[in-house]
Each structure stands twice: as structure tokens, then as C-alpha cells.
């Protein structure tokens, strides 16, 4: 993350928290009342991170859970950009610290070069289940110009994703979890430590969001949108 670009944003947020803490000794962070605000914790917790996996792997839920006063995680942001450079600029020029997007797996190598310190979370779902869930989502609730993709394209997308995810799991700064483990508090705490690094795990908020199943429109376009196809076409076949 570009610290120079985001310096005013960080300064404003830190100043707000410092003033709040000075005015209220028992200042509540939203999770727990603490006698003194640890500004160092918030500074250290603002890191770039990426979340990926097959489509229909709760990427929207993870984006919502990992967005709060101090970090913003966008969902399916790649669909808004024609190039990776544009995508990278958007992250650096906006107070964004994370992106959760199944298409990120296809571009993990160049993204690791652009953001070498970024943390990655890979959610591994059974491929057959993910494909079936993707087809069902696109077929049962189609969007204009975004129905179920042709079988050859869907297979190519999942083939590329599978190869990319296997390789990504062996890279540094990557935590891999199973899709069916996402409701586990232990796994959630491991994800929090990996992404945030330290601080209090927001147990109450996690329990409140745990039962939600969030679907966003962008998730239905991941395997269809021309931008993703065009970006993927620039990558060498492995």
C-alpha cells in the first residue's frame, strides 16, 4: 500500500481516534471498551490483503466481515478495471486495504510483484461444488447480459483457477482454509491474525455476521464479464 498517497487519510483517522480517546477515557472501539486506545495497533493493522478462491466461496461475506472503521475490503473489484495497473492504482489511491475476489487467483503472480508485502487468504472449496453453485446462481437468478456462461468458457475459467490456486497456496504470505471451515471460530481467529496481525478478535461482530449468506451482483459476473476474459487472455497458459 502506498503510504505516501494515504498519509492524509491515516492522519485524519488517527487524529479522530486520539481525540475521542482523550475525551472519553473509556472510549469504545465498537467491540470492547478499553481504558486507553493503542494507536500503534491500528497503524500496524492497516495492511494490504487479498482474498480469493473459486466463485461461490463466500468472498462477499469475507469482504463484509473484514471491513470496519480501520480497513475496507472491496468485493469483486477487478470487474471495474481494464488493466491490472488500473486495479492497483485504485487500491493505492483509495483508503482500501483489501480485495475479496475469486478472479484474483488468475493474477496472483503479477499482483505479488505489485504488492510484495500483501497477505493472501485462499478459500479452497470442492471444485465440483463450486461449479454447480456458480451455474445455479447464474441460471436461477440471471442478470441482463449475464446469464449462465457457455460450458467451454466456464470450464476454462475453473481450469485456470484450479492451476492458479494450487500454485498460490505454496507462495509466501498465504493462508489457506477450507470452505467448510469458515464457520469455525478457531479458523476465523486464524484468518484475523493473518490479515490483521494483532489486536482483539471481534468475537461479537463475527457471531452476528456468521449466520449471514451474502450475495452481491458482481459475484454473478466474475466468470462472464468481458474485462475478466480480456485480462485472463493476456496471461500465458501454464
CSV table of C-alpha atoms in Angstrom, one decimal:
chain,number,residue,atom,x,y,z
A,1,UNK,CA,0.0,0.0,0.0
A,2,UNK,CA,1.3,3.4,-0.9
A,3,UNK,CA,1.9,5.1,2.4
A,4,UNK,CA,2.6,8.5,0.8
A,5,UNK,CA,-0.7,8.5,-1.0
A,6,UNK,CA,-2.7,7.5,2.0
A,7,UNK,CA,-0.9,9.7,4.6
A,8,UNK,CA,-3.7,12.3,4.9
A,9,UNK,CA,-6.3,9.6,5.3
A,10,UNK,CA,-4.3,7.9,8.0
A,11,UNK,CA,-3.5,11.2,9.8
A,12,UNK,CA,-7.2,12.1,9.8
A,13,UNK,CA,-8.3,8.8,11.2
A,14,UNK,CA,-5.6,8.7,13.9
A,15,UNK,CA,-6.4,12.3,14.9
A,16,UNK,CA,-10.1,11.3,15.3
A,17,UNK,CA,-9.3,8.3,17.4
A,18,UNK,CA,-6.8,10.2,19.6
A,19,UNK,CA,-9.3,13.0,20.2
A,20,UNK,CA,-12.0,10.5,21.0
A,21,UNK,CA,-9.8,8.6,23.4
A,22,UNK,CA,-8.7,11.9,25.1
A,23,UNK,CA,-12.4,12.9,25.5
A,24,UNK,CA,-13.6,9.6,26.7
A,25,UNK,CA,-11.2,7.5,28.9
A,26,UNK,CA,-13.4,4.5,28.4
A,27,UNK,CA,-13.6,5.0,24.6
A,28,UNK,CA,-15.4,2.1,22.9
A,29,UNK,CA,-13.9,0.9,19.7
A,30,UNK,CA,-17.1,-0.8,18.7
A,31,UNK,CA,-16.0,-4.2,20.0
A,32,UNK,CA,-14.8,-3.6,23.6
A,33,UNK,CA,-14.4,-0.7,25.9
A,34,UNK,CA,-10.7,-0.1,26.6
A,35,UNK,CA,-9.1,2.3,29.1
A,36,UNK,CA,-6.5,3.5,26.5
A,37,UNK,CA,-6.5,3.4,22.7
A,38,UNK,CA,-3.5,1.7,21.3
A,39,UNK,CA,-2.8,3.8,18.1
A,40,UNK,CA,0.2,1.5,17.3
A,41,UNK,CA,-2.2,-1.4,16.9
A,42,UNK,CA,-4.3,0.4,14.3
A,43,UNK,CA,-1.2,1.6,12.4
A,44,UNK,CA,0.2,-1.9,12.2
A,45,UNK,CA,-3.1,-3.4,11.3
A,46,UNK,CA,-3.6,-1.4,8.1
A,47,UNK,CA,-2.1,-3.8,5.6
A,48,UNK,CA,-3.0,-4.7,2.0
A,49,UNK,CA,-4.6,-8.1,1.7
A,50,UNK,CA,-6.2,-10.2,-1.0
A,51,UNK,CA,-8.9,-13.0,-0.7
A,52,UNK,CA,-9.6,-15.5,-3.4
A,53,UNK,CA,-10.8,-18.9,-4.3
A,54,UNK,CA,-13.3,-20.5,-6.6
A,55,UNK,CA,-16.5,-18.5,-7.3
A,56,UNK,CA,-19.2,-19.0,-4.7
A,57,UNK,CA,-16.7,-19.4,-1.8
A,58,UNK,CA,-18.2,-16.7,0.4
A,59,UNK,CA,-15.9,-13.9,-0.9
A,60,UNK,CA,-18.7,-11.3,-0.3
A,61,UNK,CA,-19.2,-12.4,3.3
A,62,UNK,CA,-15.5,-12.2,3.9
A,63,UNK,CA,-15.3,-8.7,2.4
A,64,UNK,CA,-18.1,-7.6,4.7
A,65,UNK,CA,-16.6,-9.2,7.8
A,66,UNK,CA,-13.1,-7.7,7.2
A,67,UNK,CA,-14.4,-4.2,6.6
A,68,UNK,CA,-14.7,-1.9,9.6
A,69,UNK,CA,-13.6,1.5,10.8
A,70,UNK,CA,-9.9,0.8,10.0
A,71,UNK,CA,-9.9,-1.4,6.9
A,72,UNK,CA,-12.1,-1.6,3.8
A,73,UNK,CA,-12.3,-4.8,1.8
A,74,UNK,CA,-13.8,-4.4,-1.7
A,75,UNK,CA,-15.7,-7.3,-3.3
A,76,UNK,CA,-15.1,-8.3,-7.0
A,77,UNK,CA,-13.2,-5.1,-7.7
A,78,UNK,CA,-11.5,-6.5,-10.8
A,79,UNK,CA,-14.6,-6.2,-12.9
A,80,UNK,CA,-14.3,-2.4,-12.7
A,81,UNK,CA,-10.9,-2.3,-14.4
A,82,UNK,CA,-9.5,-3.0,-17.9
A,83,UNK,CA,-5.9,-3.4,-16.7
A,84,UNK,CA,-4.1,-4.6,-13.6
A,85,UNK,CA,-2.4,-1.3,-13.4
A,86,UNK,CA,-5.7,0.5,-13.1
A,87,UNK,CA,-6.7,-2.0,-10.4
A,88,UNK,CA,-3.5,-1.4,-8.4
A,89,UNK,CA,-3.9,2.4,-8.7
A,90,UNK,CA,-7.4,2.2,-7.3
A,91,UNK,CA,-6.2,0.3,-4.3
A,92,UNK,CA,-3.4,2.7,-3.7
A,93,UNK,CA,-5.4,5.9,-4.3
A,94,UNK,CA,-8.3,5.0,-2.2
A,95,UNK,CA,-8.5,4.2,1.5
A,96,UNK,CA,-8.8,0.5,0.7
A,97,UNK,CA,-6.8,-2.2,2.4
A,98,UNK,CA,-8.2,-5.4,0.9
A,99,UNK,CA,-10.0,-7.0,-2.0
A,100,UNK,CA,-12.0,-10.2,-2.0
A,101,UNK,CA,-12.4,-11.6,-5.5
A,102,UNK,CA,-12.4,-15.1,-7.0
A,103,UNK,CA,-10.8,-13.7,-10.1
A,104,UNK,CA,-7.7,-12.6,-8.2
A,105,UNK,CA,-6.4,-16.1,-8.3
A,106,UNK,CA,-5.7,-15.7,-12.1
A,107,UNK,CA,-3.5,-12.8,-11.5
A,108,UNK,CA,-1.7,-13.7,-8.3
A,109,UNK,CA,1.9,-13.6,-9.8
A,110,UNK,CA,1.8,-10.0,-11.1
A,111,UNK,CA,-0.2,-8.9,-8.0
A,112,UNK,CA,2.5,-10.3,-5.7
A,113,UNK,CA,5.1,-8.3,-7.7
A,114,UNK,CA,3.0,-5.1,-7.3
A,115,UNK,CA,2.2,-5.8,-3.6
A,116,UNK,CA,5.0,-8.0,-2.3
A,117,UNK,CA,4.1,-7.4,1.4
A,118,UNK,CA,0.4,-8.2,0.9
A,119,UNK,CA,-1.3,-11.0,2.9
A,120,UNK,CA,-3.3,-13.6,1.0
A,121,UNK,CA,-6.2,-15.7,2.1
A,122,UNK,CA,-7.2,-18.7,-0.2
A,123,UNK,CA,-10.6,-20.4,0.5
A,124,UNK,CA,-10.5,-23.9,-1.0
A,125,UNK,CA,-13.9,-25.2,-1.9
A,126,UNK,CA,-14.5,-28.5,-3.7
A,127,UNK,CA,-14.4,-27.7,-7.4
A,128,UNK,CA,-17.4,-29.7,-8.4
A,129,UNK,CA,-19.5,-28.0,-5.7
A,130,UNK,CA,-18.2,-24.5,-6.7
A,131,UNK,CA,-19.0,-25.1,-10.3
A,132,UNK,CA,-22.5,-26.4,-9.5
A,133,UNK,CA,-23.2,-23.4,-7.2
A,134,UNK,CA,-21.9,-21.0,-9.9
A,135,UNK,CA,-24.2,-22.5,-12.6
A,136,UNK,CA,-27.2,-22.5,-10.2
A,137,UNK,CA,-26.6,-18.9,-9.2
A,138,UNK,CA,-26.3,-17.7,-12.8
A,139,UNK,CA,-29.2,-19.8,-14.0
A,140,UNK,CA,-31.7,-19.3,-11.2
A,141,UNK,CA,-31.3,-15.5,-10.9
A,142,UNK,CA,-29.8,-14.3,-14.3
A,143,UNK,CA,-28.9,-10.7,-14.9
A,144,UNK,CA,-29.2,-8.9,-18.3
A,145,UNK,CA,-26.3,-9.9,-20.4
A,146,UNK,CA,-25.0,-12.1,-17.6
A,147,UNK,CA,-26.7,-15.5,-17.8
A,148,UNK,CA,-25.1,-18.9,-17.4
A,149,UNK,CA,-21.8,-18.8,-19.4
A,150,UNK,CA,-21.2,-21.3,-22.1
A,151,UNK,CA,-19.8,-24.6,-20.8
A,152,UNK,CA,-16.4,-24.2,-22.6
A,153,UNK,CA,-15.7,-20.9,-21.0
A,154,UNK,CA,-16.8,-21.9,-17.5
A,155,UNK,CA,-14.6,-25.0,-17.7
A,156,UNK,CA,-11.6,-22.9,-18.9
A,157,UNK,CA,-12.2,-20.4,-16.1
A,158,UNK,CA,-12.2,-23.2,-13.5
A,159,UNK,CA,-9.2,-25.0,-15.1
A,160,UNK,CA,-7.1,-21.8,-14.9
A,161,UNK,CA,-8.4,-21.1,-11.4
A,162,UNK,CA,-7.5,-24.5,-10.2
A,163,UNK,CA,-3.9,-24.4,-11.5
A,164,UNK,CA,-3.5,-20.9,-10.1
A,165,UNK,CA,-4.9,-21.7,-6.6
A,166,UNK,CA,-2.7,-24.8,-6.3
A,167,UNK,CA,0.4,-22.7,-7.1
A,168,UNK,CA,-0.8,-19.8,-4.9
A,169,UNK,CA,-1.1,-22.0,-1.9
A,170,UNK,CA,2.6,-22.6,-1.9
A,171,UNK,CA,3.6,-18.9,-2.1
A,172,UNK,CA,4.7,-16.8,0.9
A,173,UNK,CA,2.2,-14.8,3.0
A,174,UNK,CA,-0.6,-17.1,2.1
A,175,UNK,CA,-3.1,-18.7,4.5
A,176,UNK,CA,-5.3,-21.5,3.1
A,177,UNK,CA,-8.6,-22.5,4.7
A,178,UNK,CA,-11.3,-24.9,3.6
A,179,UNK,CA,-14.7,-23.6,2.6
A,180,UNK,CA,-16.5,-25.8,5.1
A,181,UNK,CA,-14.3,-24.4,7.9
A,182,UNK,CA,-15.4,-20.8,7.6
A,183,UNK,CA,-18.0,-21.1,10.4
A,184,UNK,CA,-15.3,-22.3,12.8
A,185,UNK,CA,-14.3,-19.7,15.4
A,186,UNK,CA,-10.8,-21.1,15.5
A,187,UNK,CA,-10.4,-20.7,11.7
A,188,UNK,CA,-11.9,-17.2,11.9
A,189,UNK,CA,-9.4,-16.2,14.6
A,190,UNK,CA,-6.5,-17.6,12.4
A,191,UNK,CA,-7.8,-15.5,9.5
A,192,UNK,CA,-8.0,-12.4,11.7
A,193,UNK,CA,-4.4,-12.9,13.0
A,194,UNK,CA,-3.2,-13.5,9.4
A,195,UNK,CA,-4.9,-10.4,7.9
A,196,UNK,CA,-4.8,-8.0,10.9
A,197,UNK,CA,-1.7,-9.3,12.6
A,198,UNK,CA,-2.6,-8.4,16.2
A,199,UNK,CA,-5.3,-6.9,18.4
A,200,UNK,CA,-8.6,-8.1,19.8
A,201,UNK,CA,-10.6,-10.6,17.7
A,202,UNK,CA,-14.1,-9.1,17.2
A,203,UNK,CA,-16.0,-12.1,18.5
A,204,UNK,CA,-19.3,-10.4,18.9
A,205,UNK,CA,-19.3,-9.0,15.4
A,206,UNK,CA,-18.2,-12.3,13.9
A,207,UNK,CA,-21.1,-14.1,15.7
A,208,UNK,CA,-23.5,-11.6,14.4
A,209,UNK,CA,-22.3,-12.0,10.8
A,210,UNK,CA,-21.8,-15.7,11.0
A,211,UNK,CA,-25.3,-16.7,10.0
A,212,UNK,CA,-25.5,-14.3,7.0
A,213,UNK,CA,-25.2,-15.5,3.5
A,214,UNK,CA,-24.3,-12.5,1.3
A,215,UNK,CA,-24.6,-12.5,-2.4
A,216,UNK,CA,-23.7,-9.4,-4.5
A,217,UNK,CA,-24.5,-8.7,-8.1
A,218,UNK,CA,-20.8,-8.5,-9.0
A,219,UNK,CA,-20.2,-12.1,-8.0
A,220,UNK,CA,-22.6,-13.3,-10.8
A,221,UNK,CA,-20.3,-11.6,-13.4
A,222,UNK,CA,-17.0,-12.9,-12.3
A,223,UNK,CA,-16.8,-15.7,-14.9
A,224,UNK,CA,-18.7,-13.7,-17.6
A,225,UNK,CA,-17.5,-10.1,-17.7
A,226,UNK,CA,-15.5,-9.2,-20.8
A,227,UNK,CA,-13.0,-7.4,-18.6
A,228,UNK,CA,-12.1,-10.6,-16.8
A,229,UNK,CA,-11.9,-12.5,-20.0
A,230,UNK,CA,-9.7,-9.9,-21.6
A,231,UNK,CA,-7.4,-9.8,-18.6
A,232,UNK,CA,-7.2,-13.5,-18.4
A,233,UNK,CA,-6.4,-13.7,-22.1
A,234,UNK,CA,-3.2,-11.7,-21.5
A,235,UNK,CA,-1.8,-14.4,-19.2
A,236,UNK,CA,0.3,-17.2,-20.6
A,237,UNK,CA,-1.3,-20.7,-20.5
A,238,UNK,CA,0.5,-22.9,-17.9
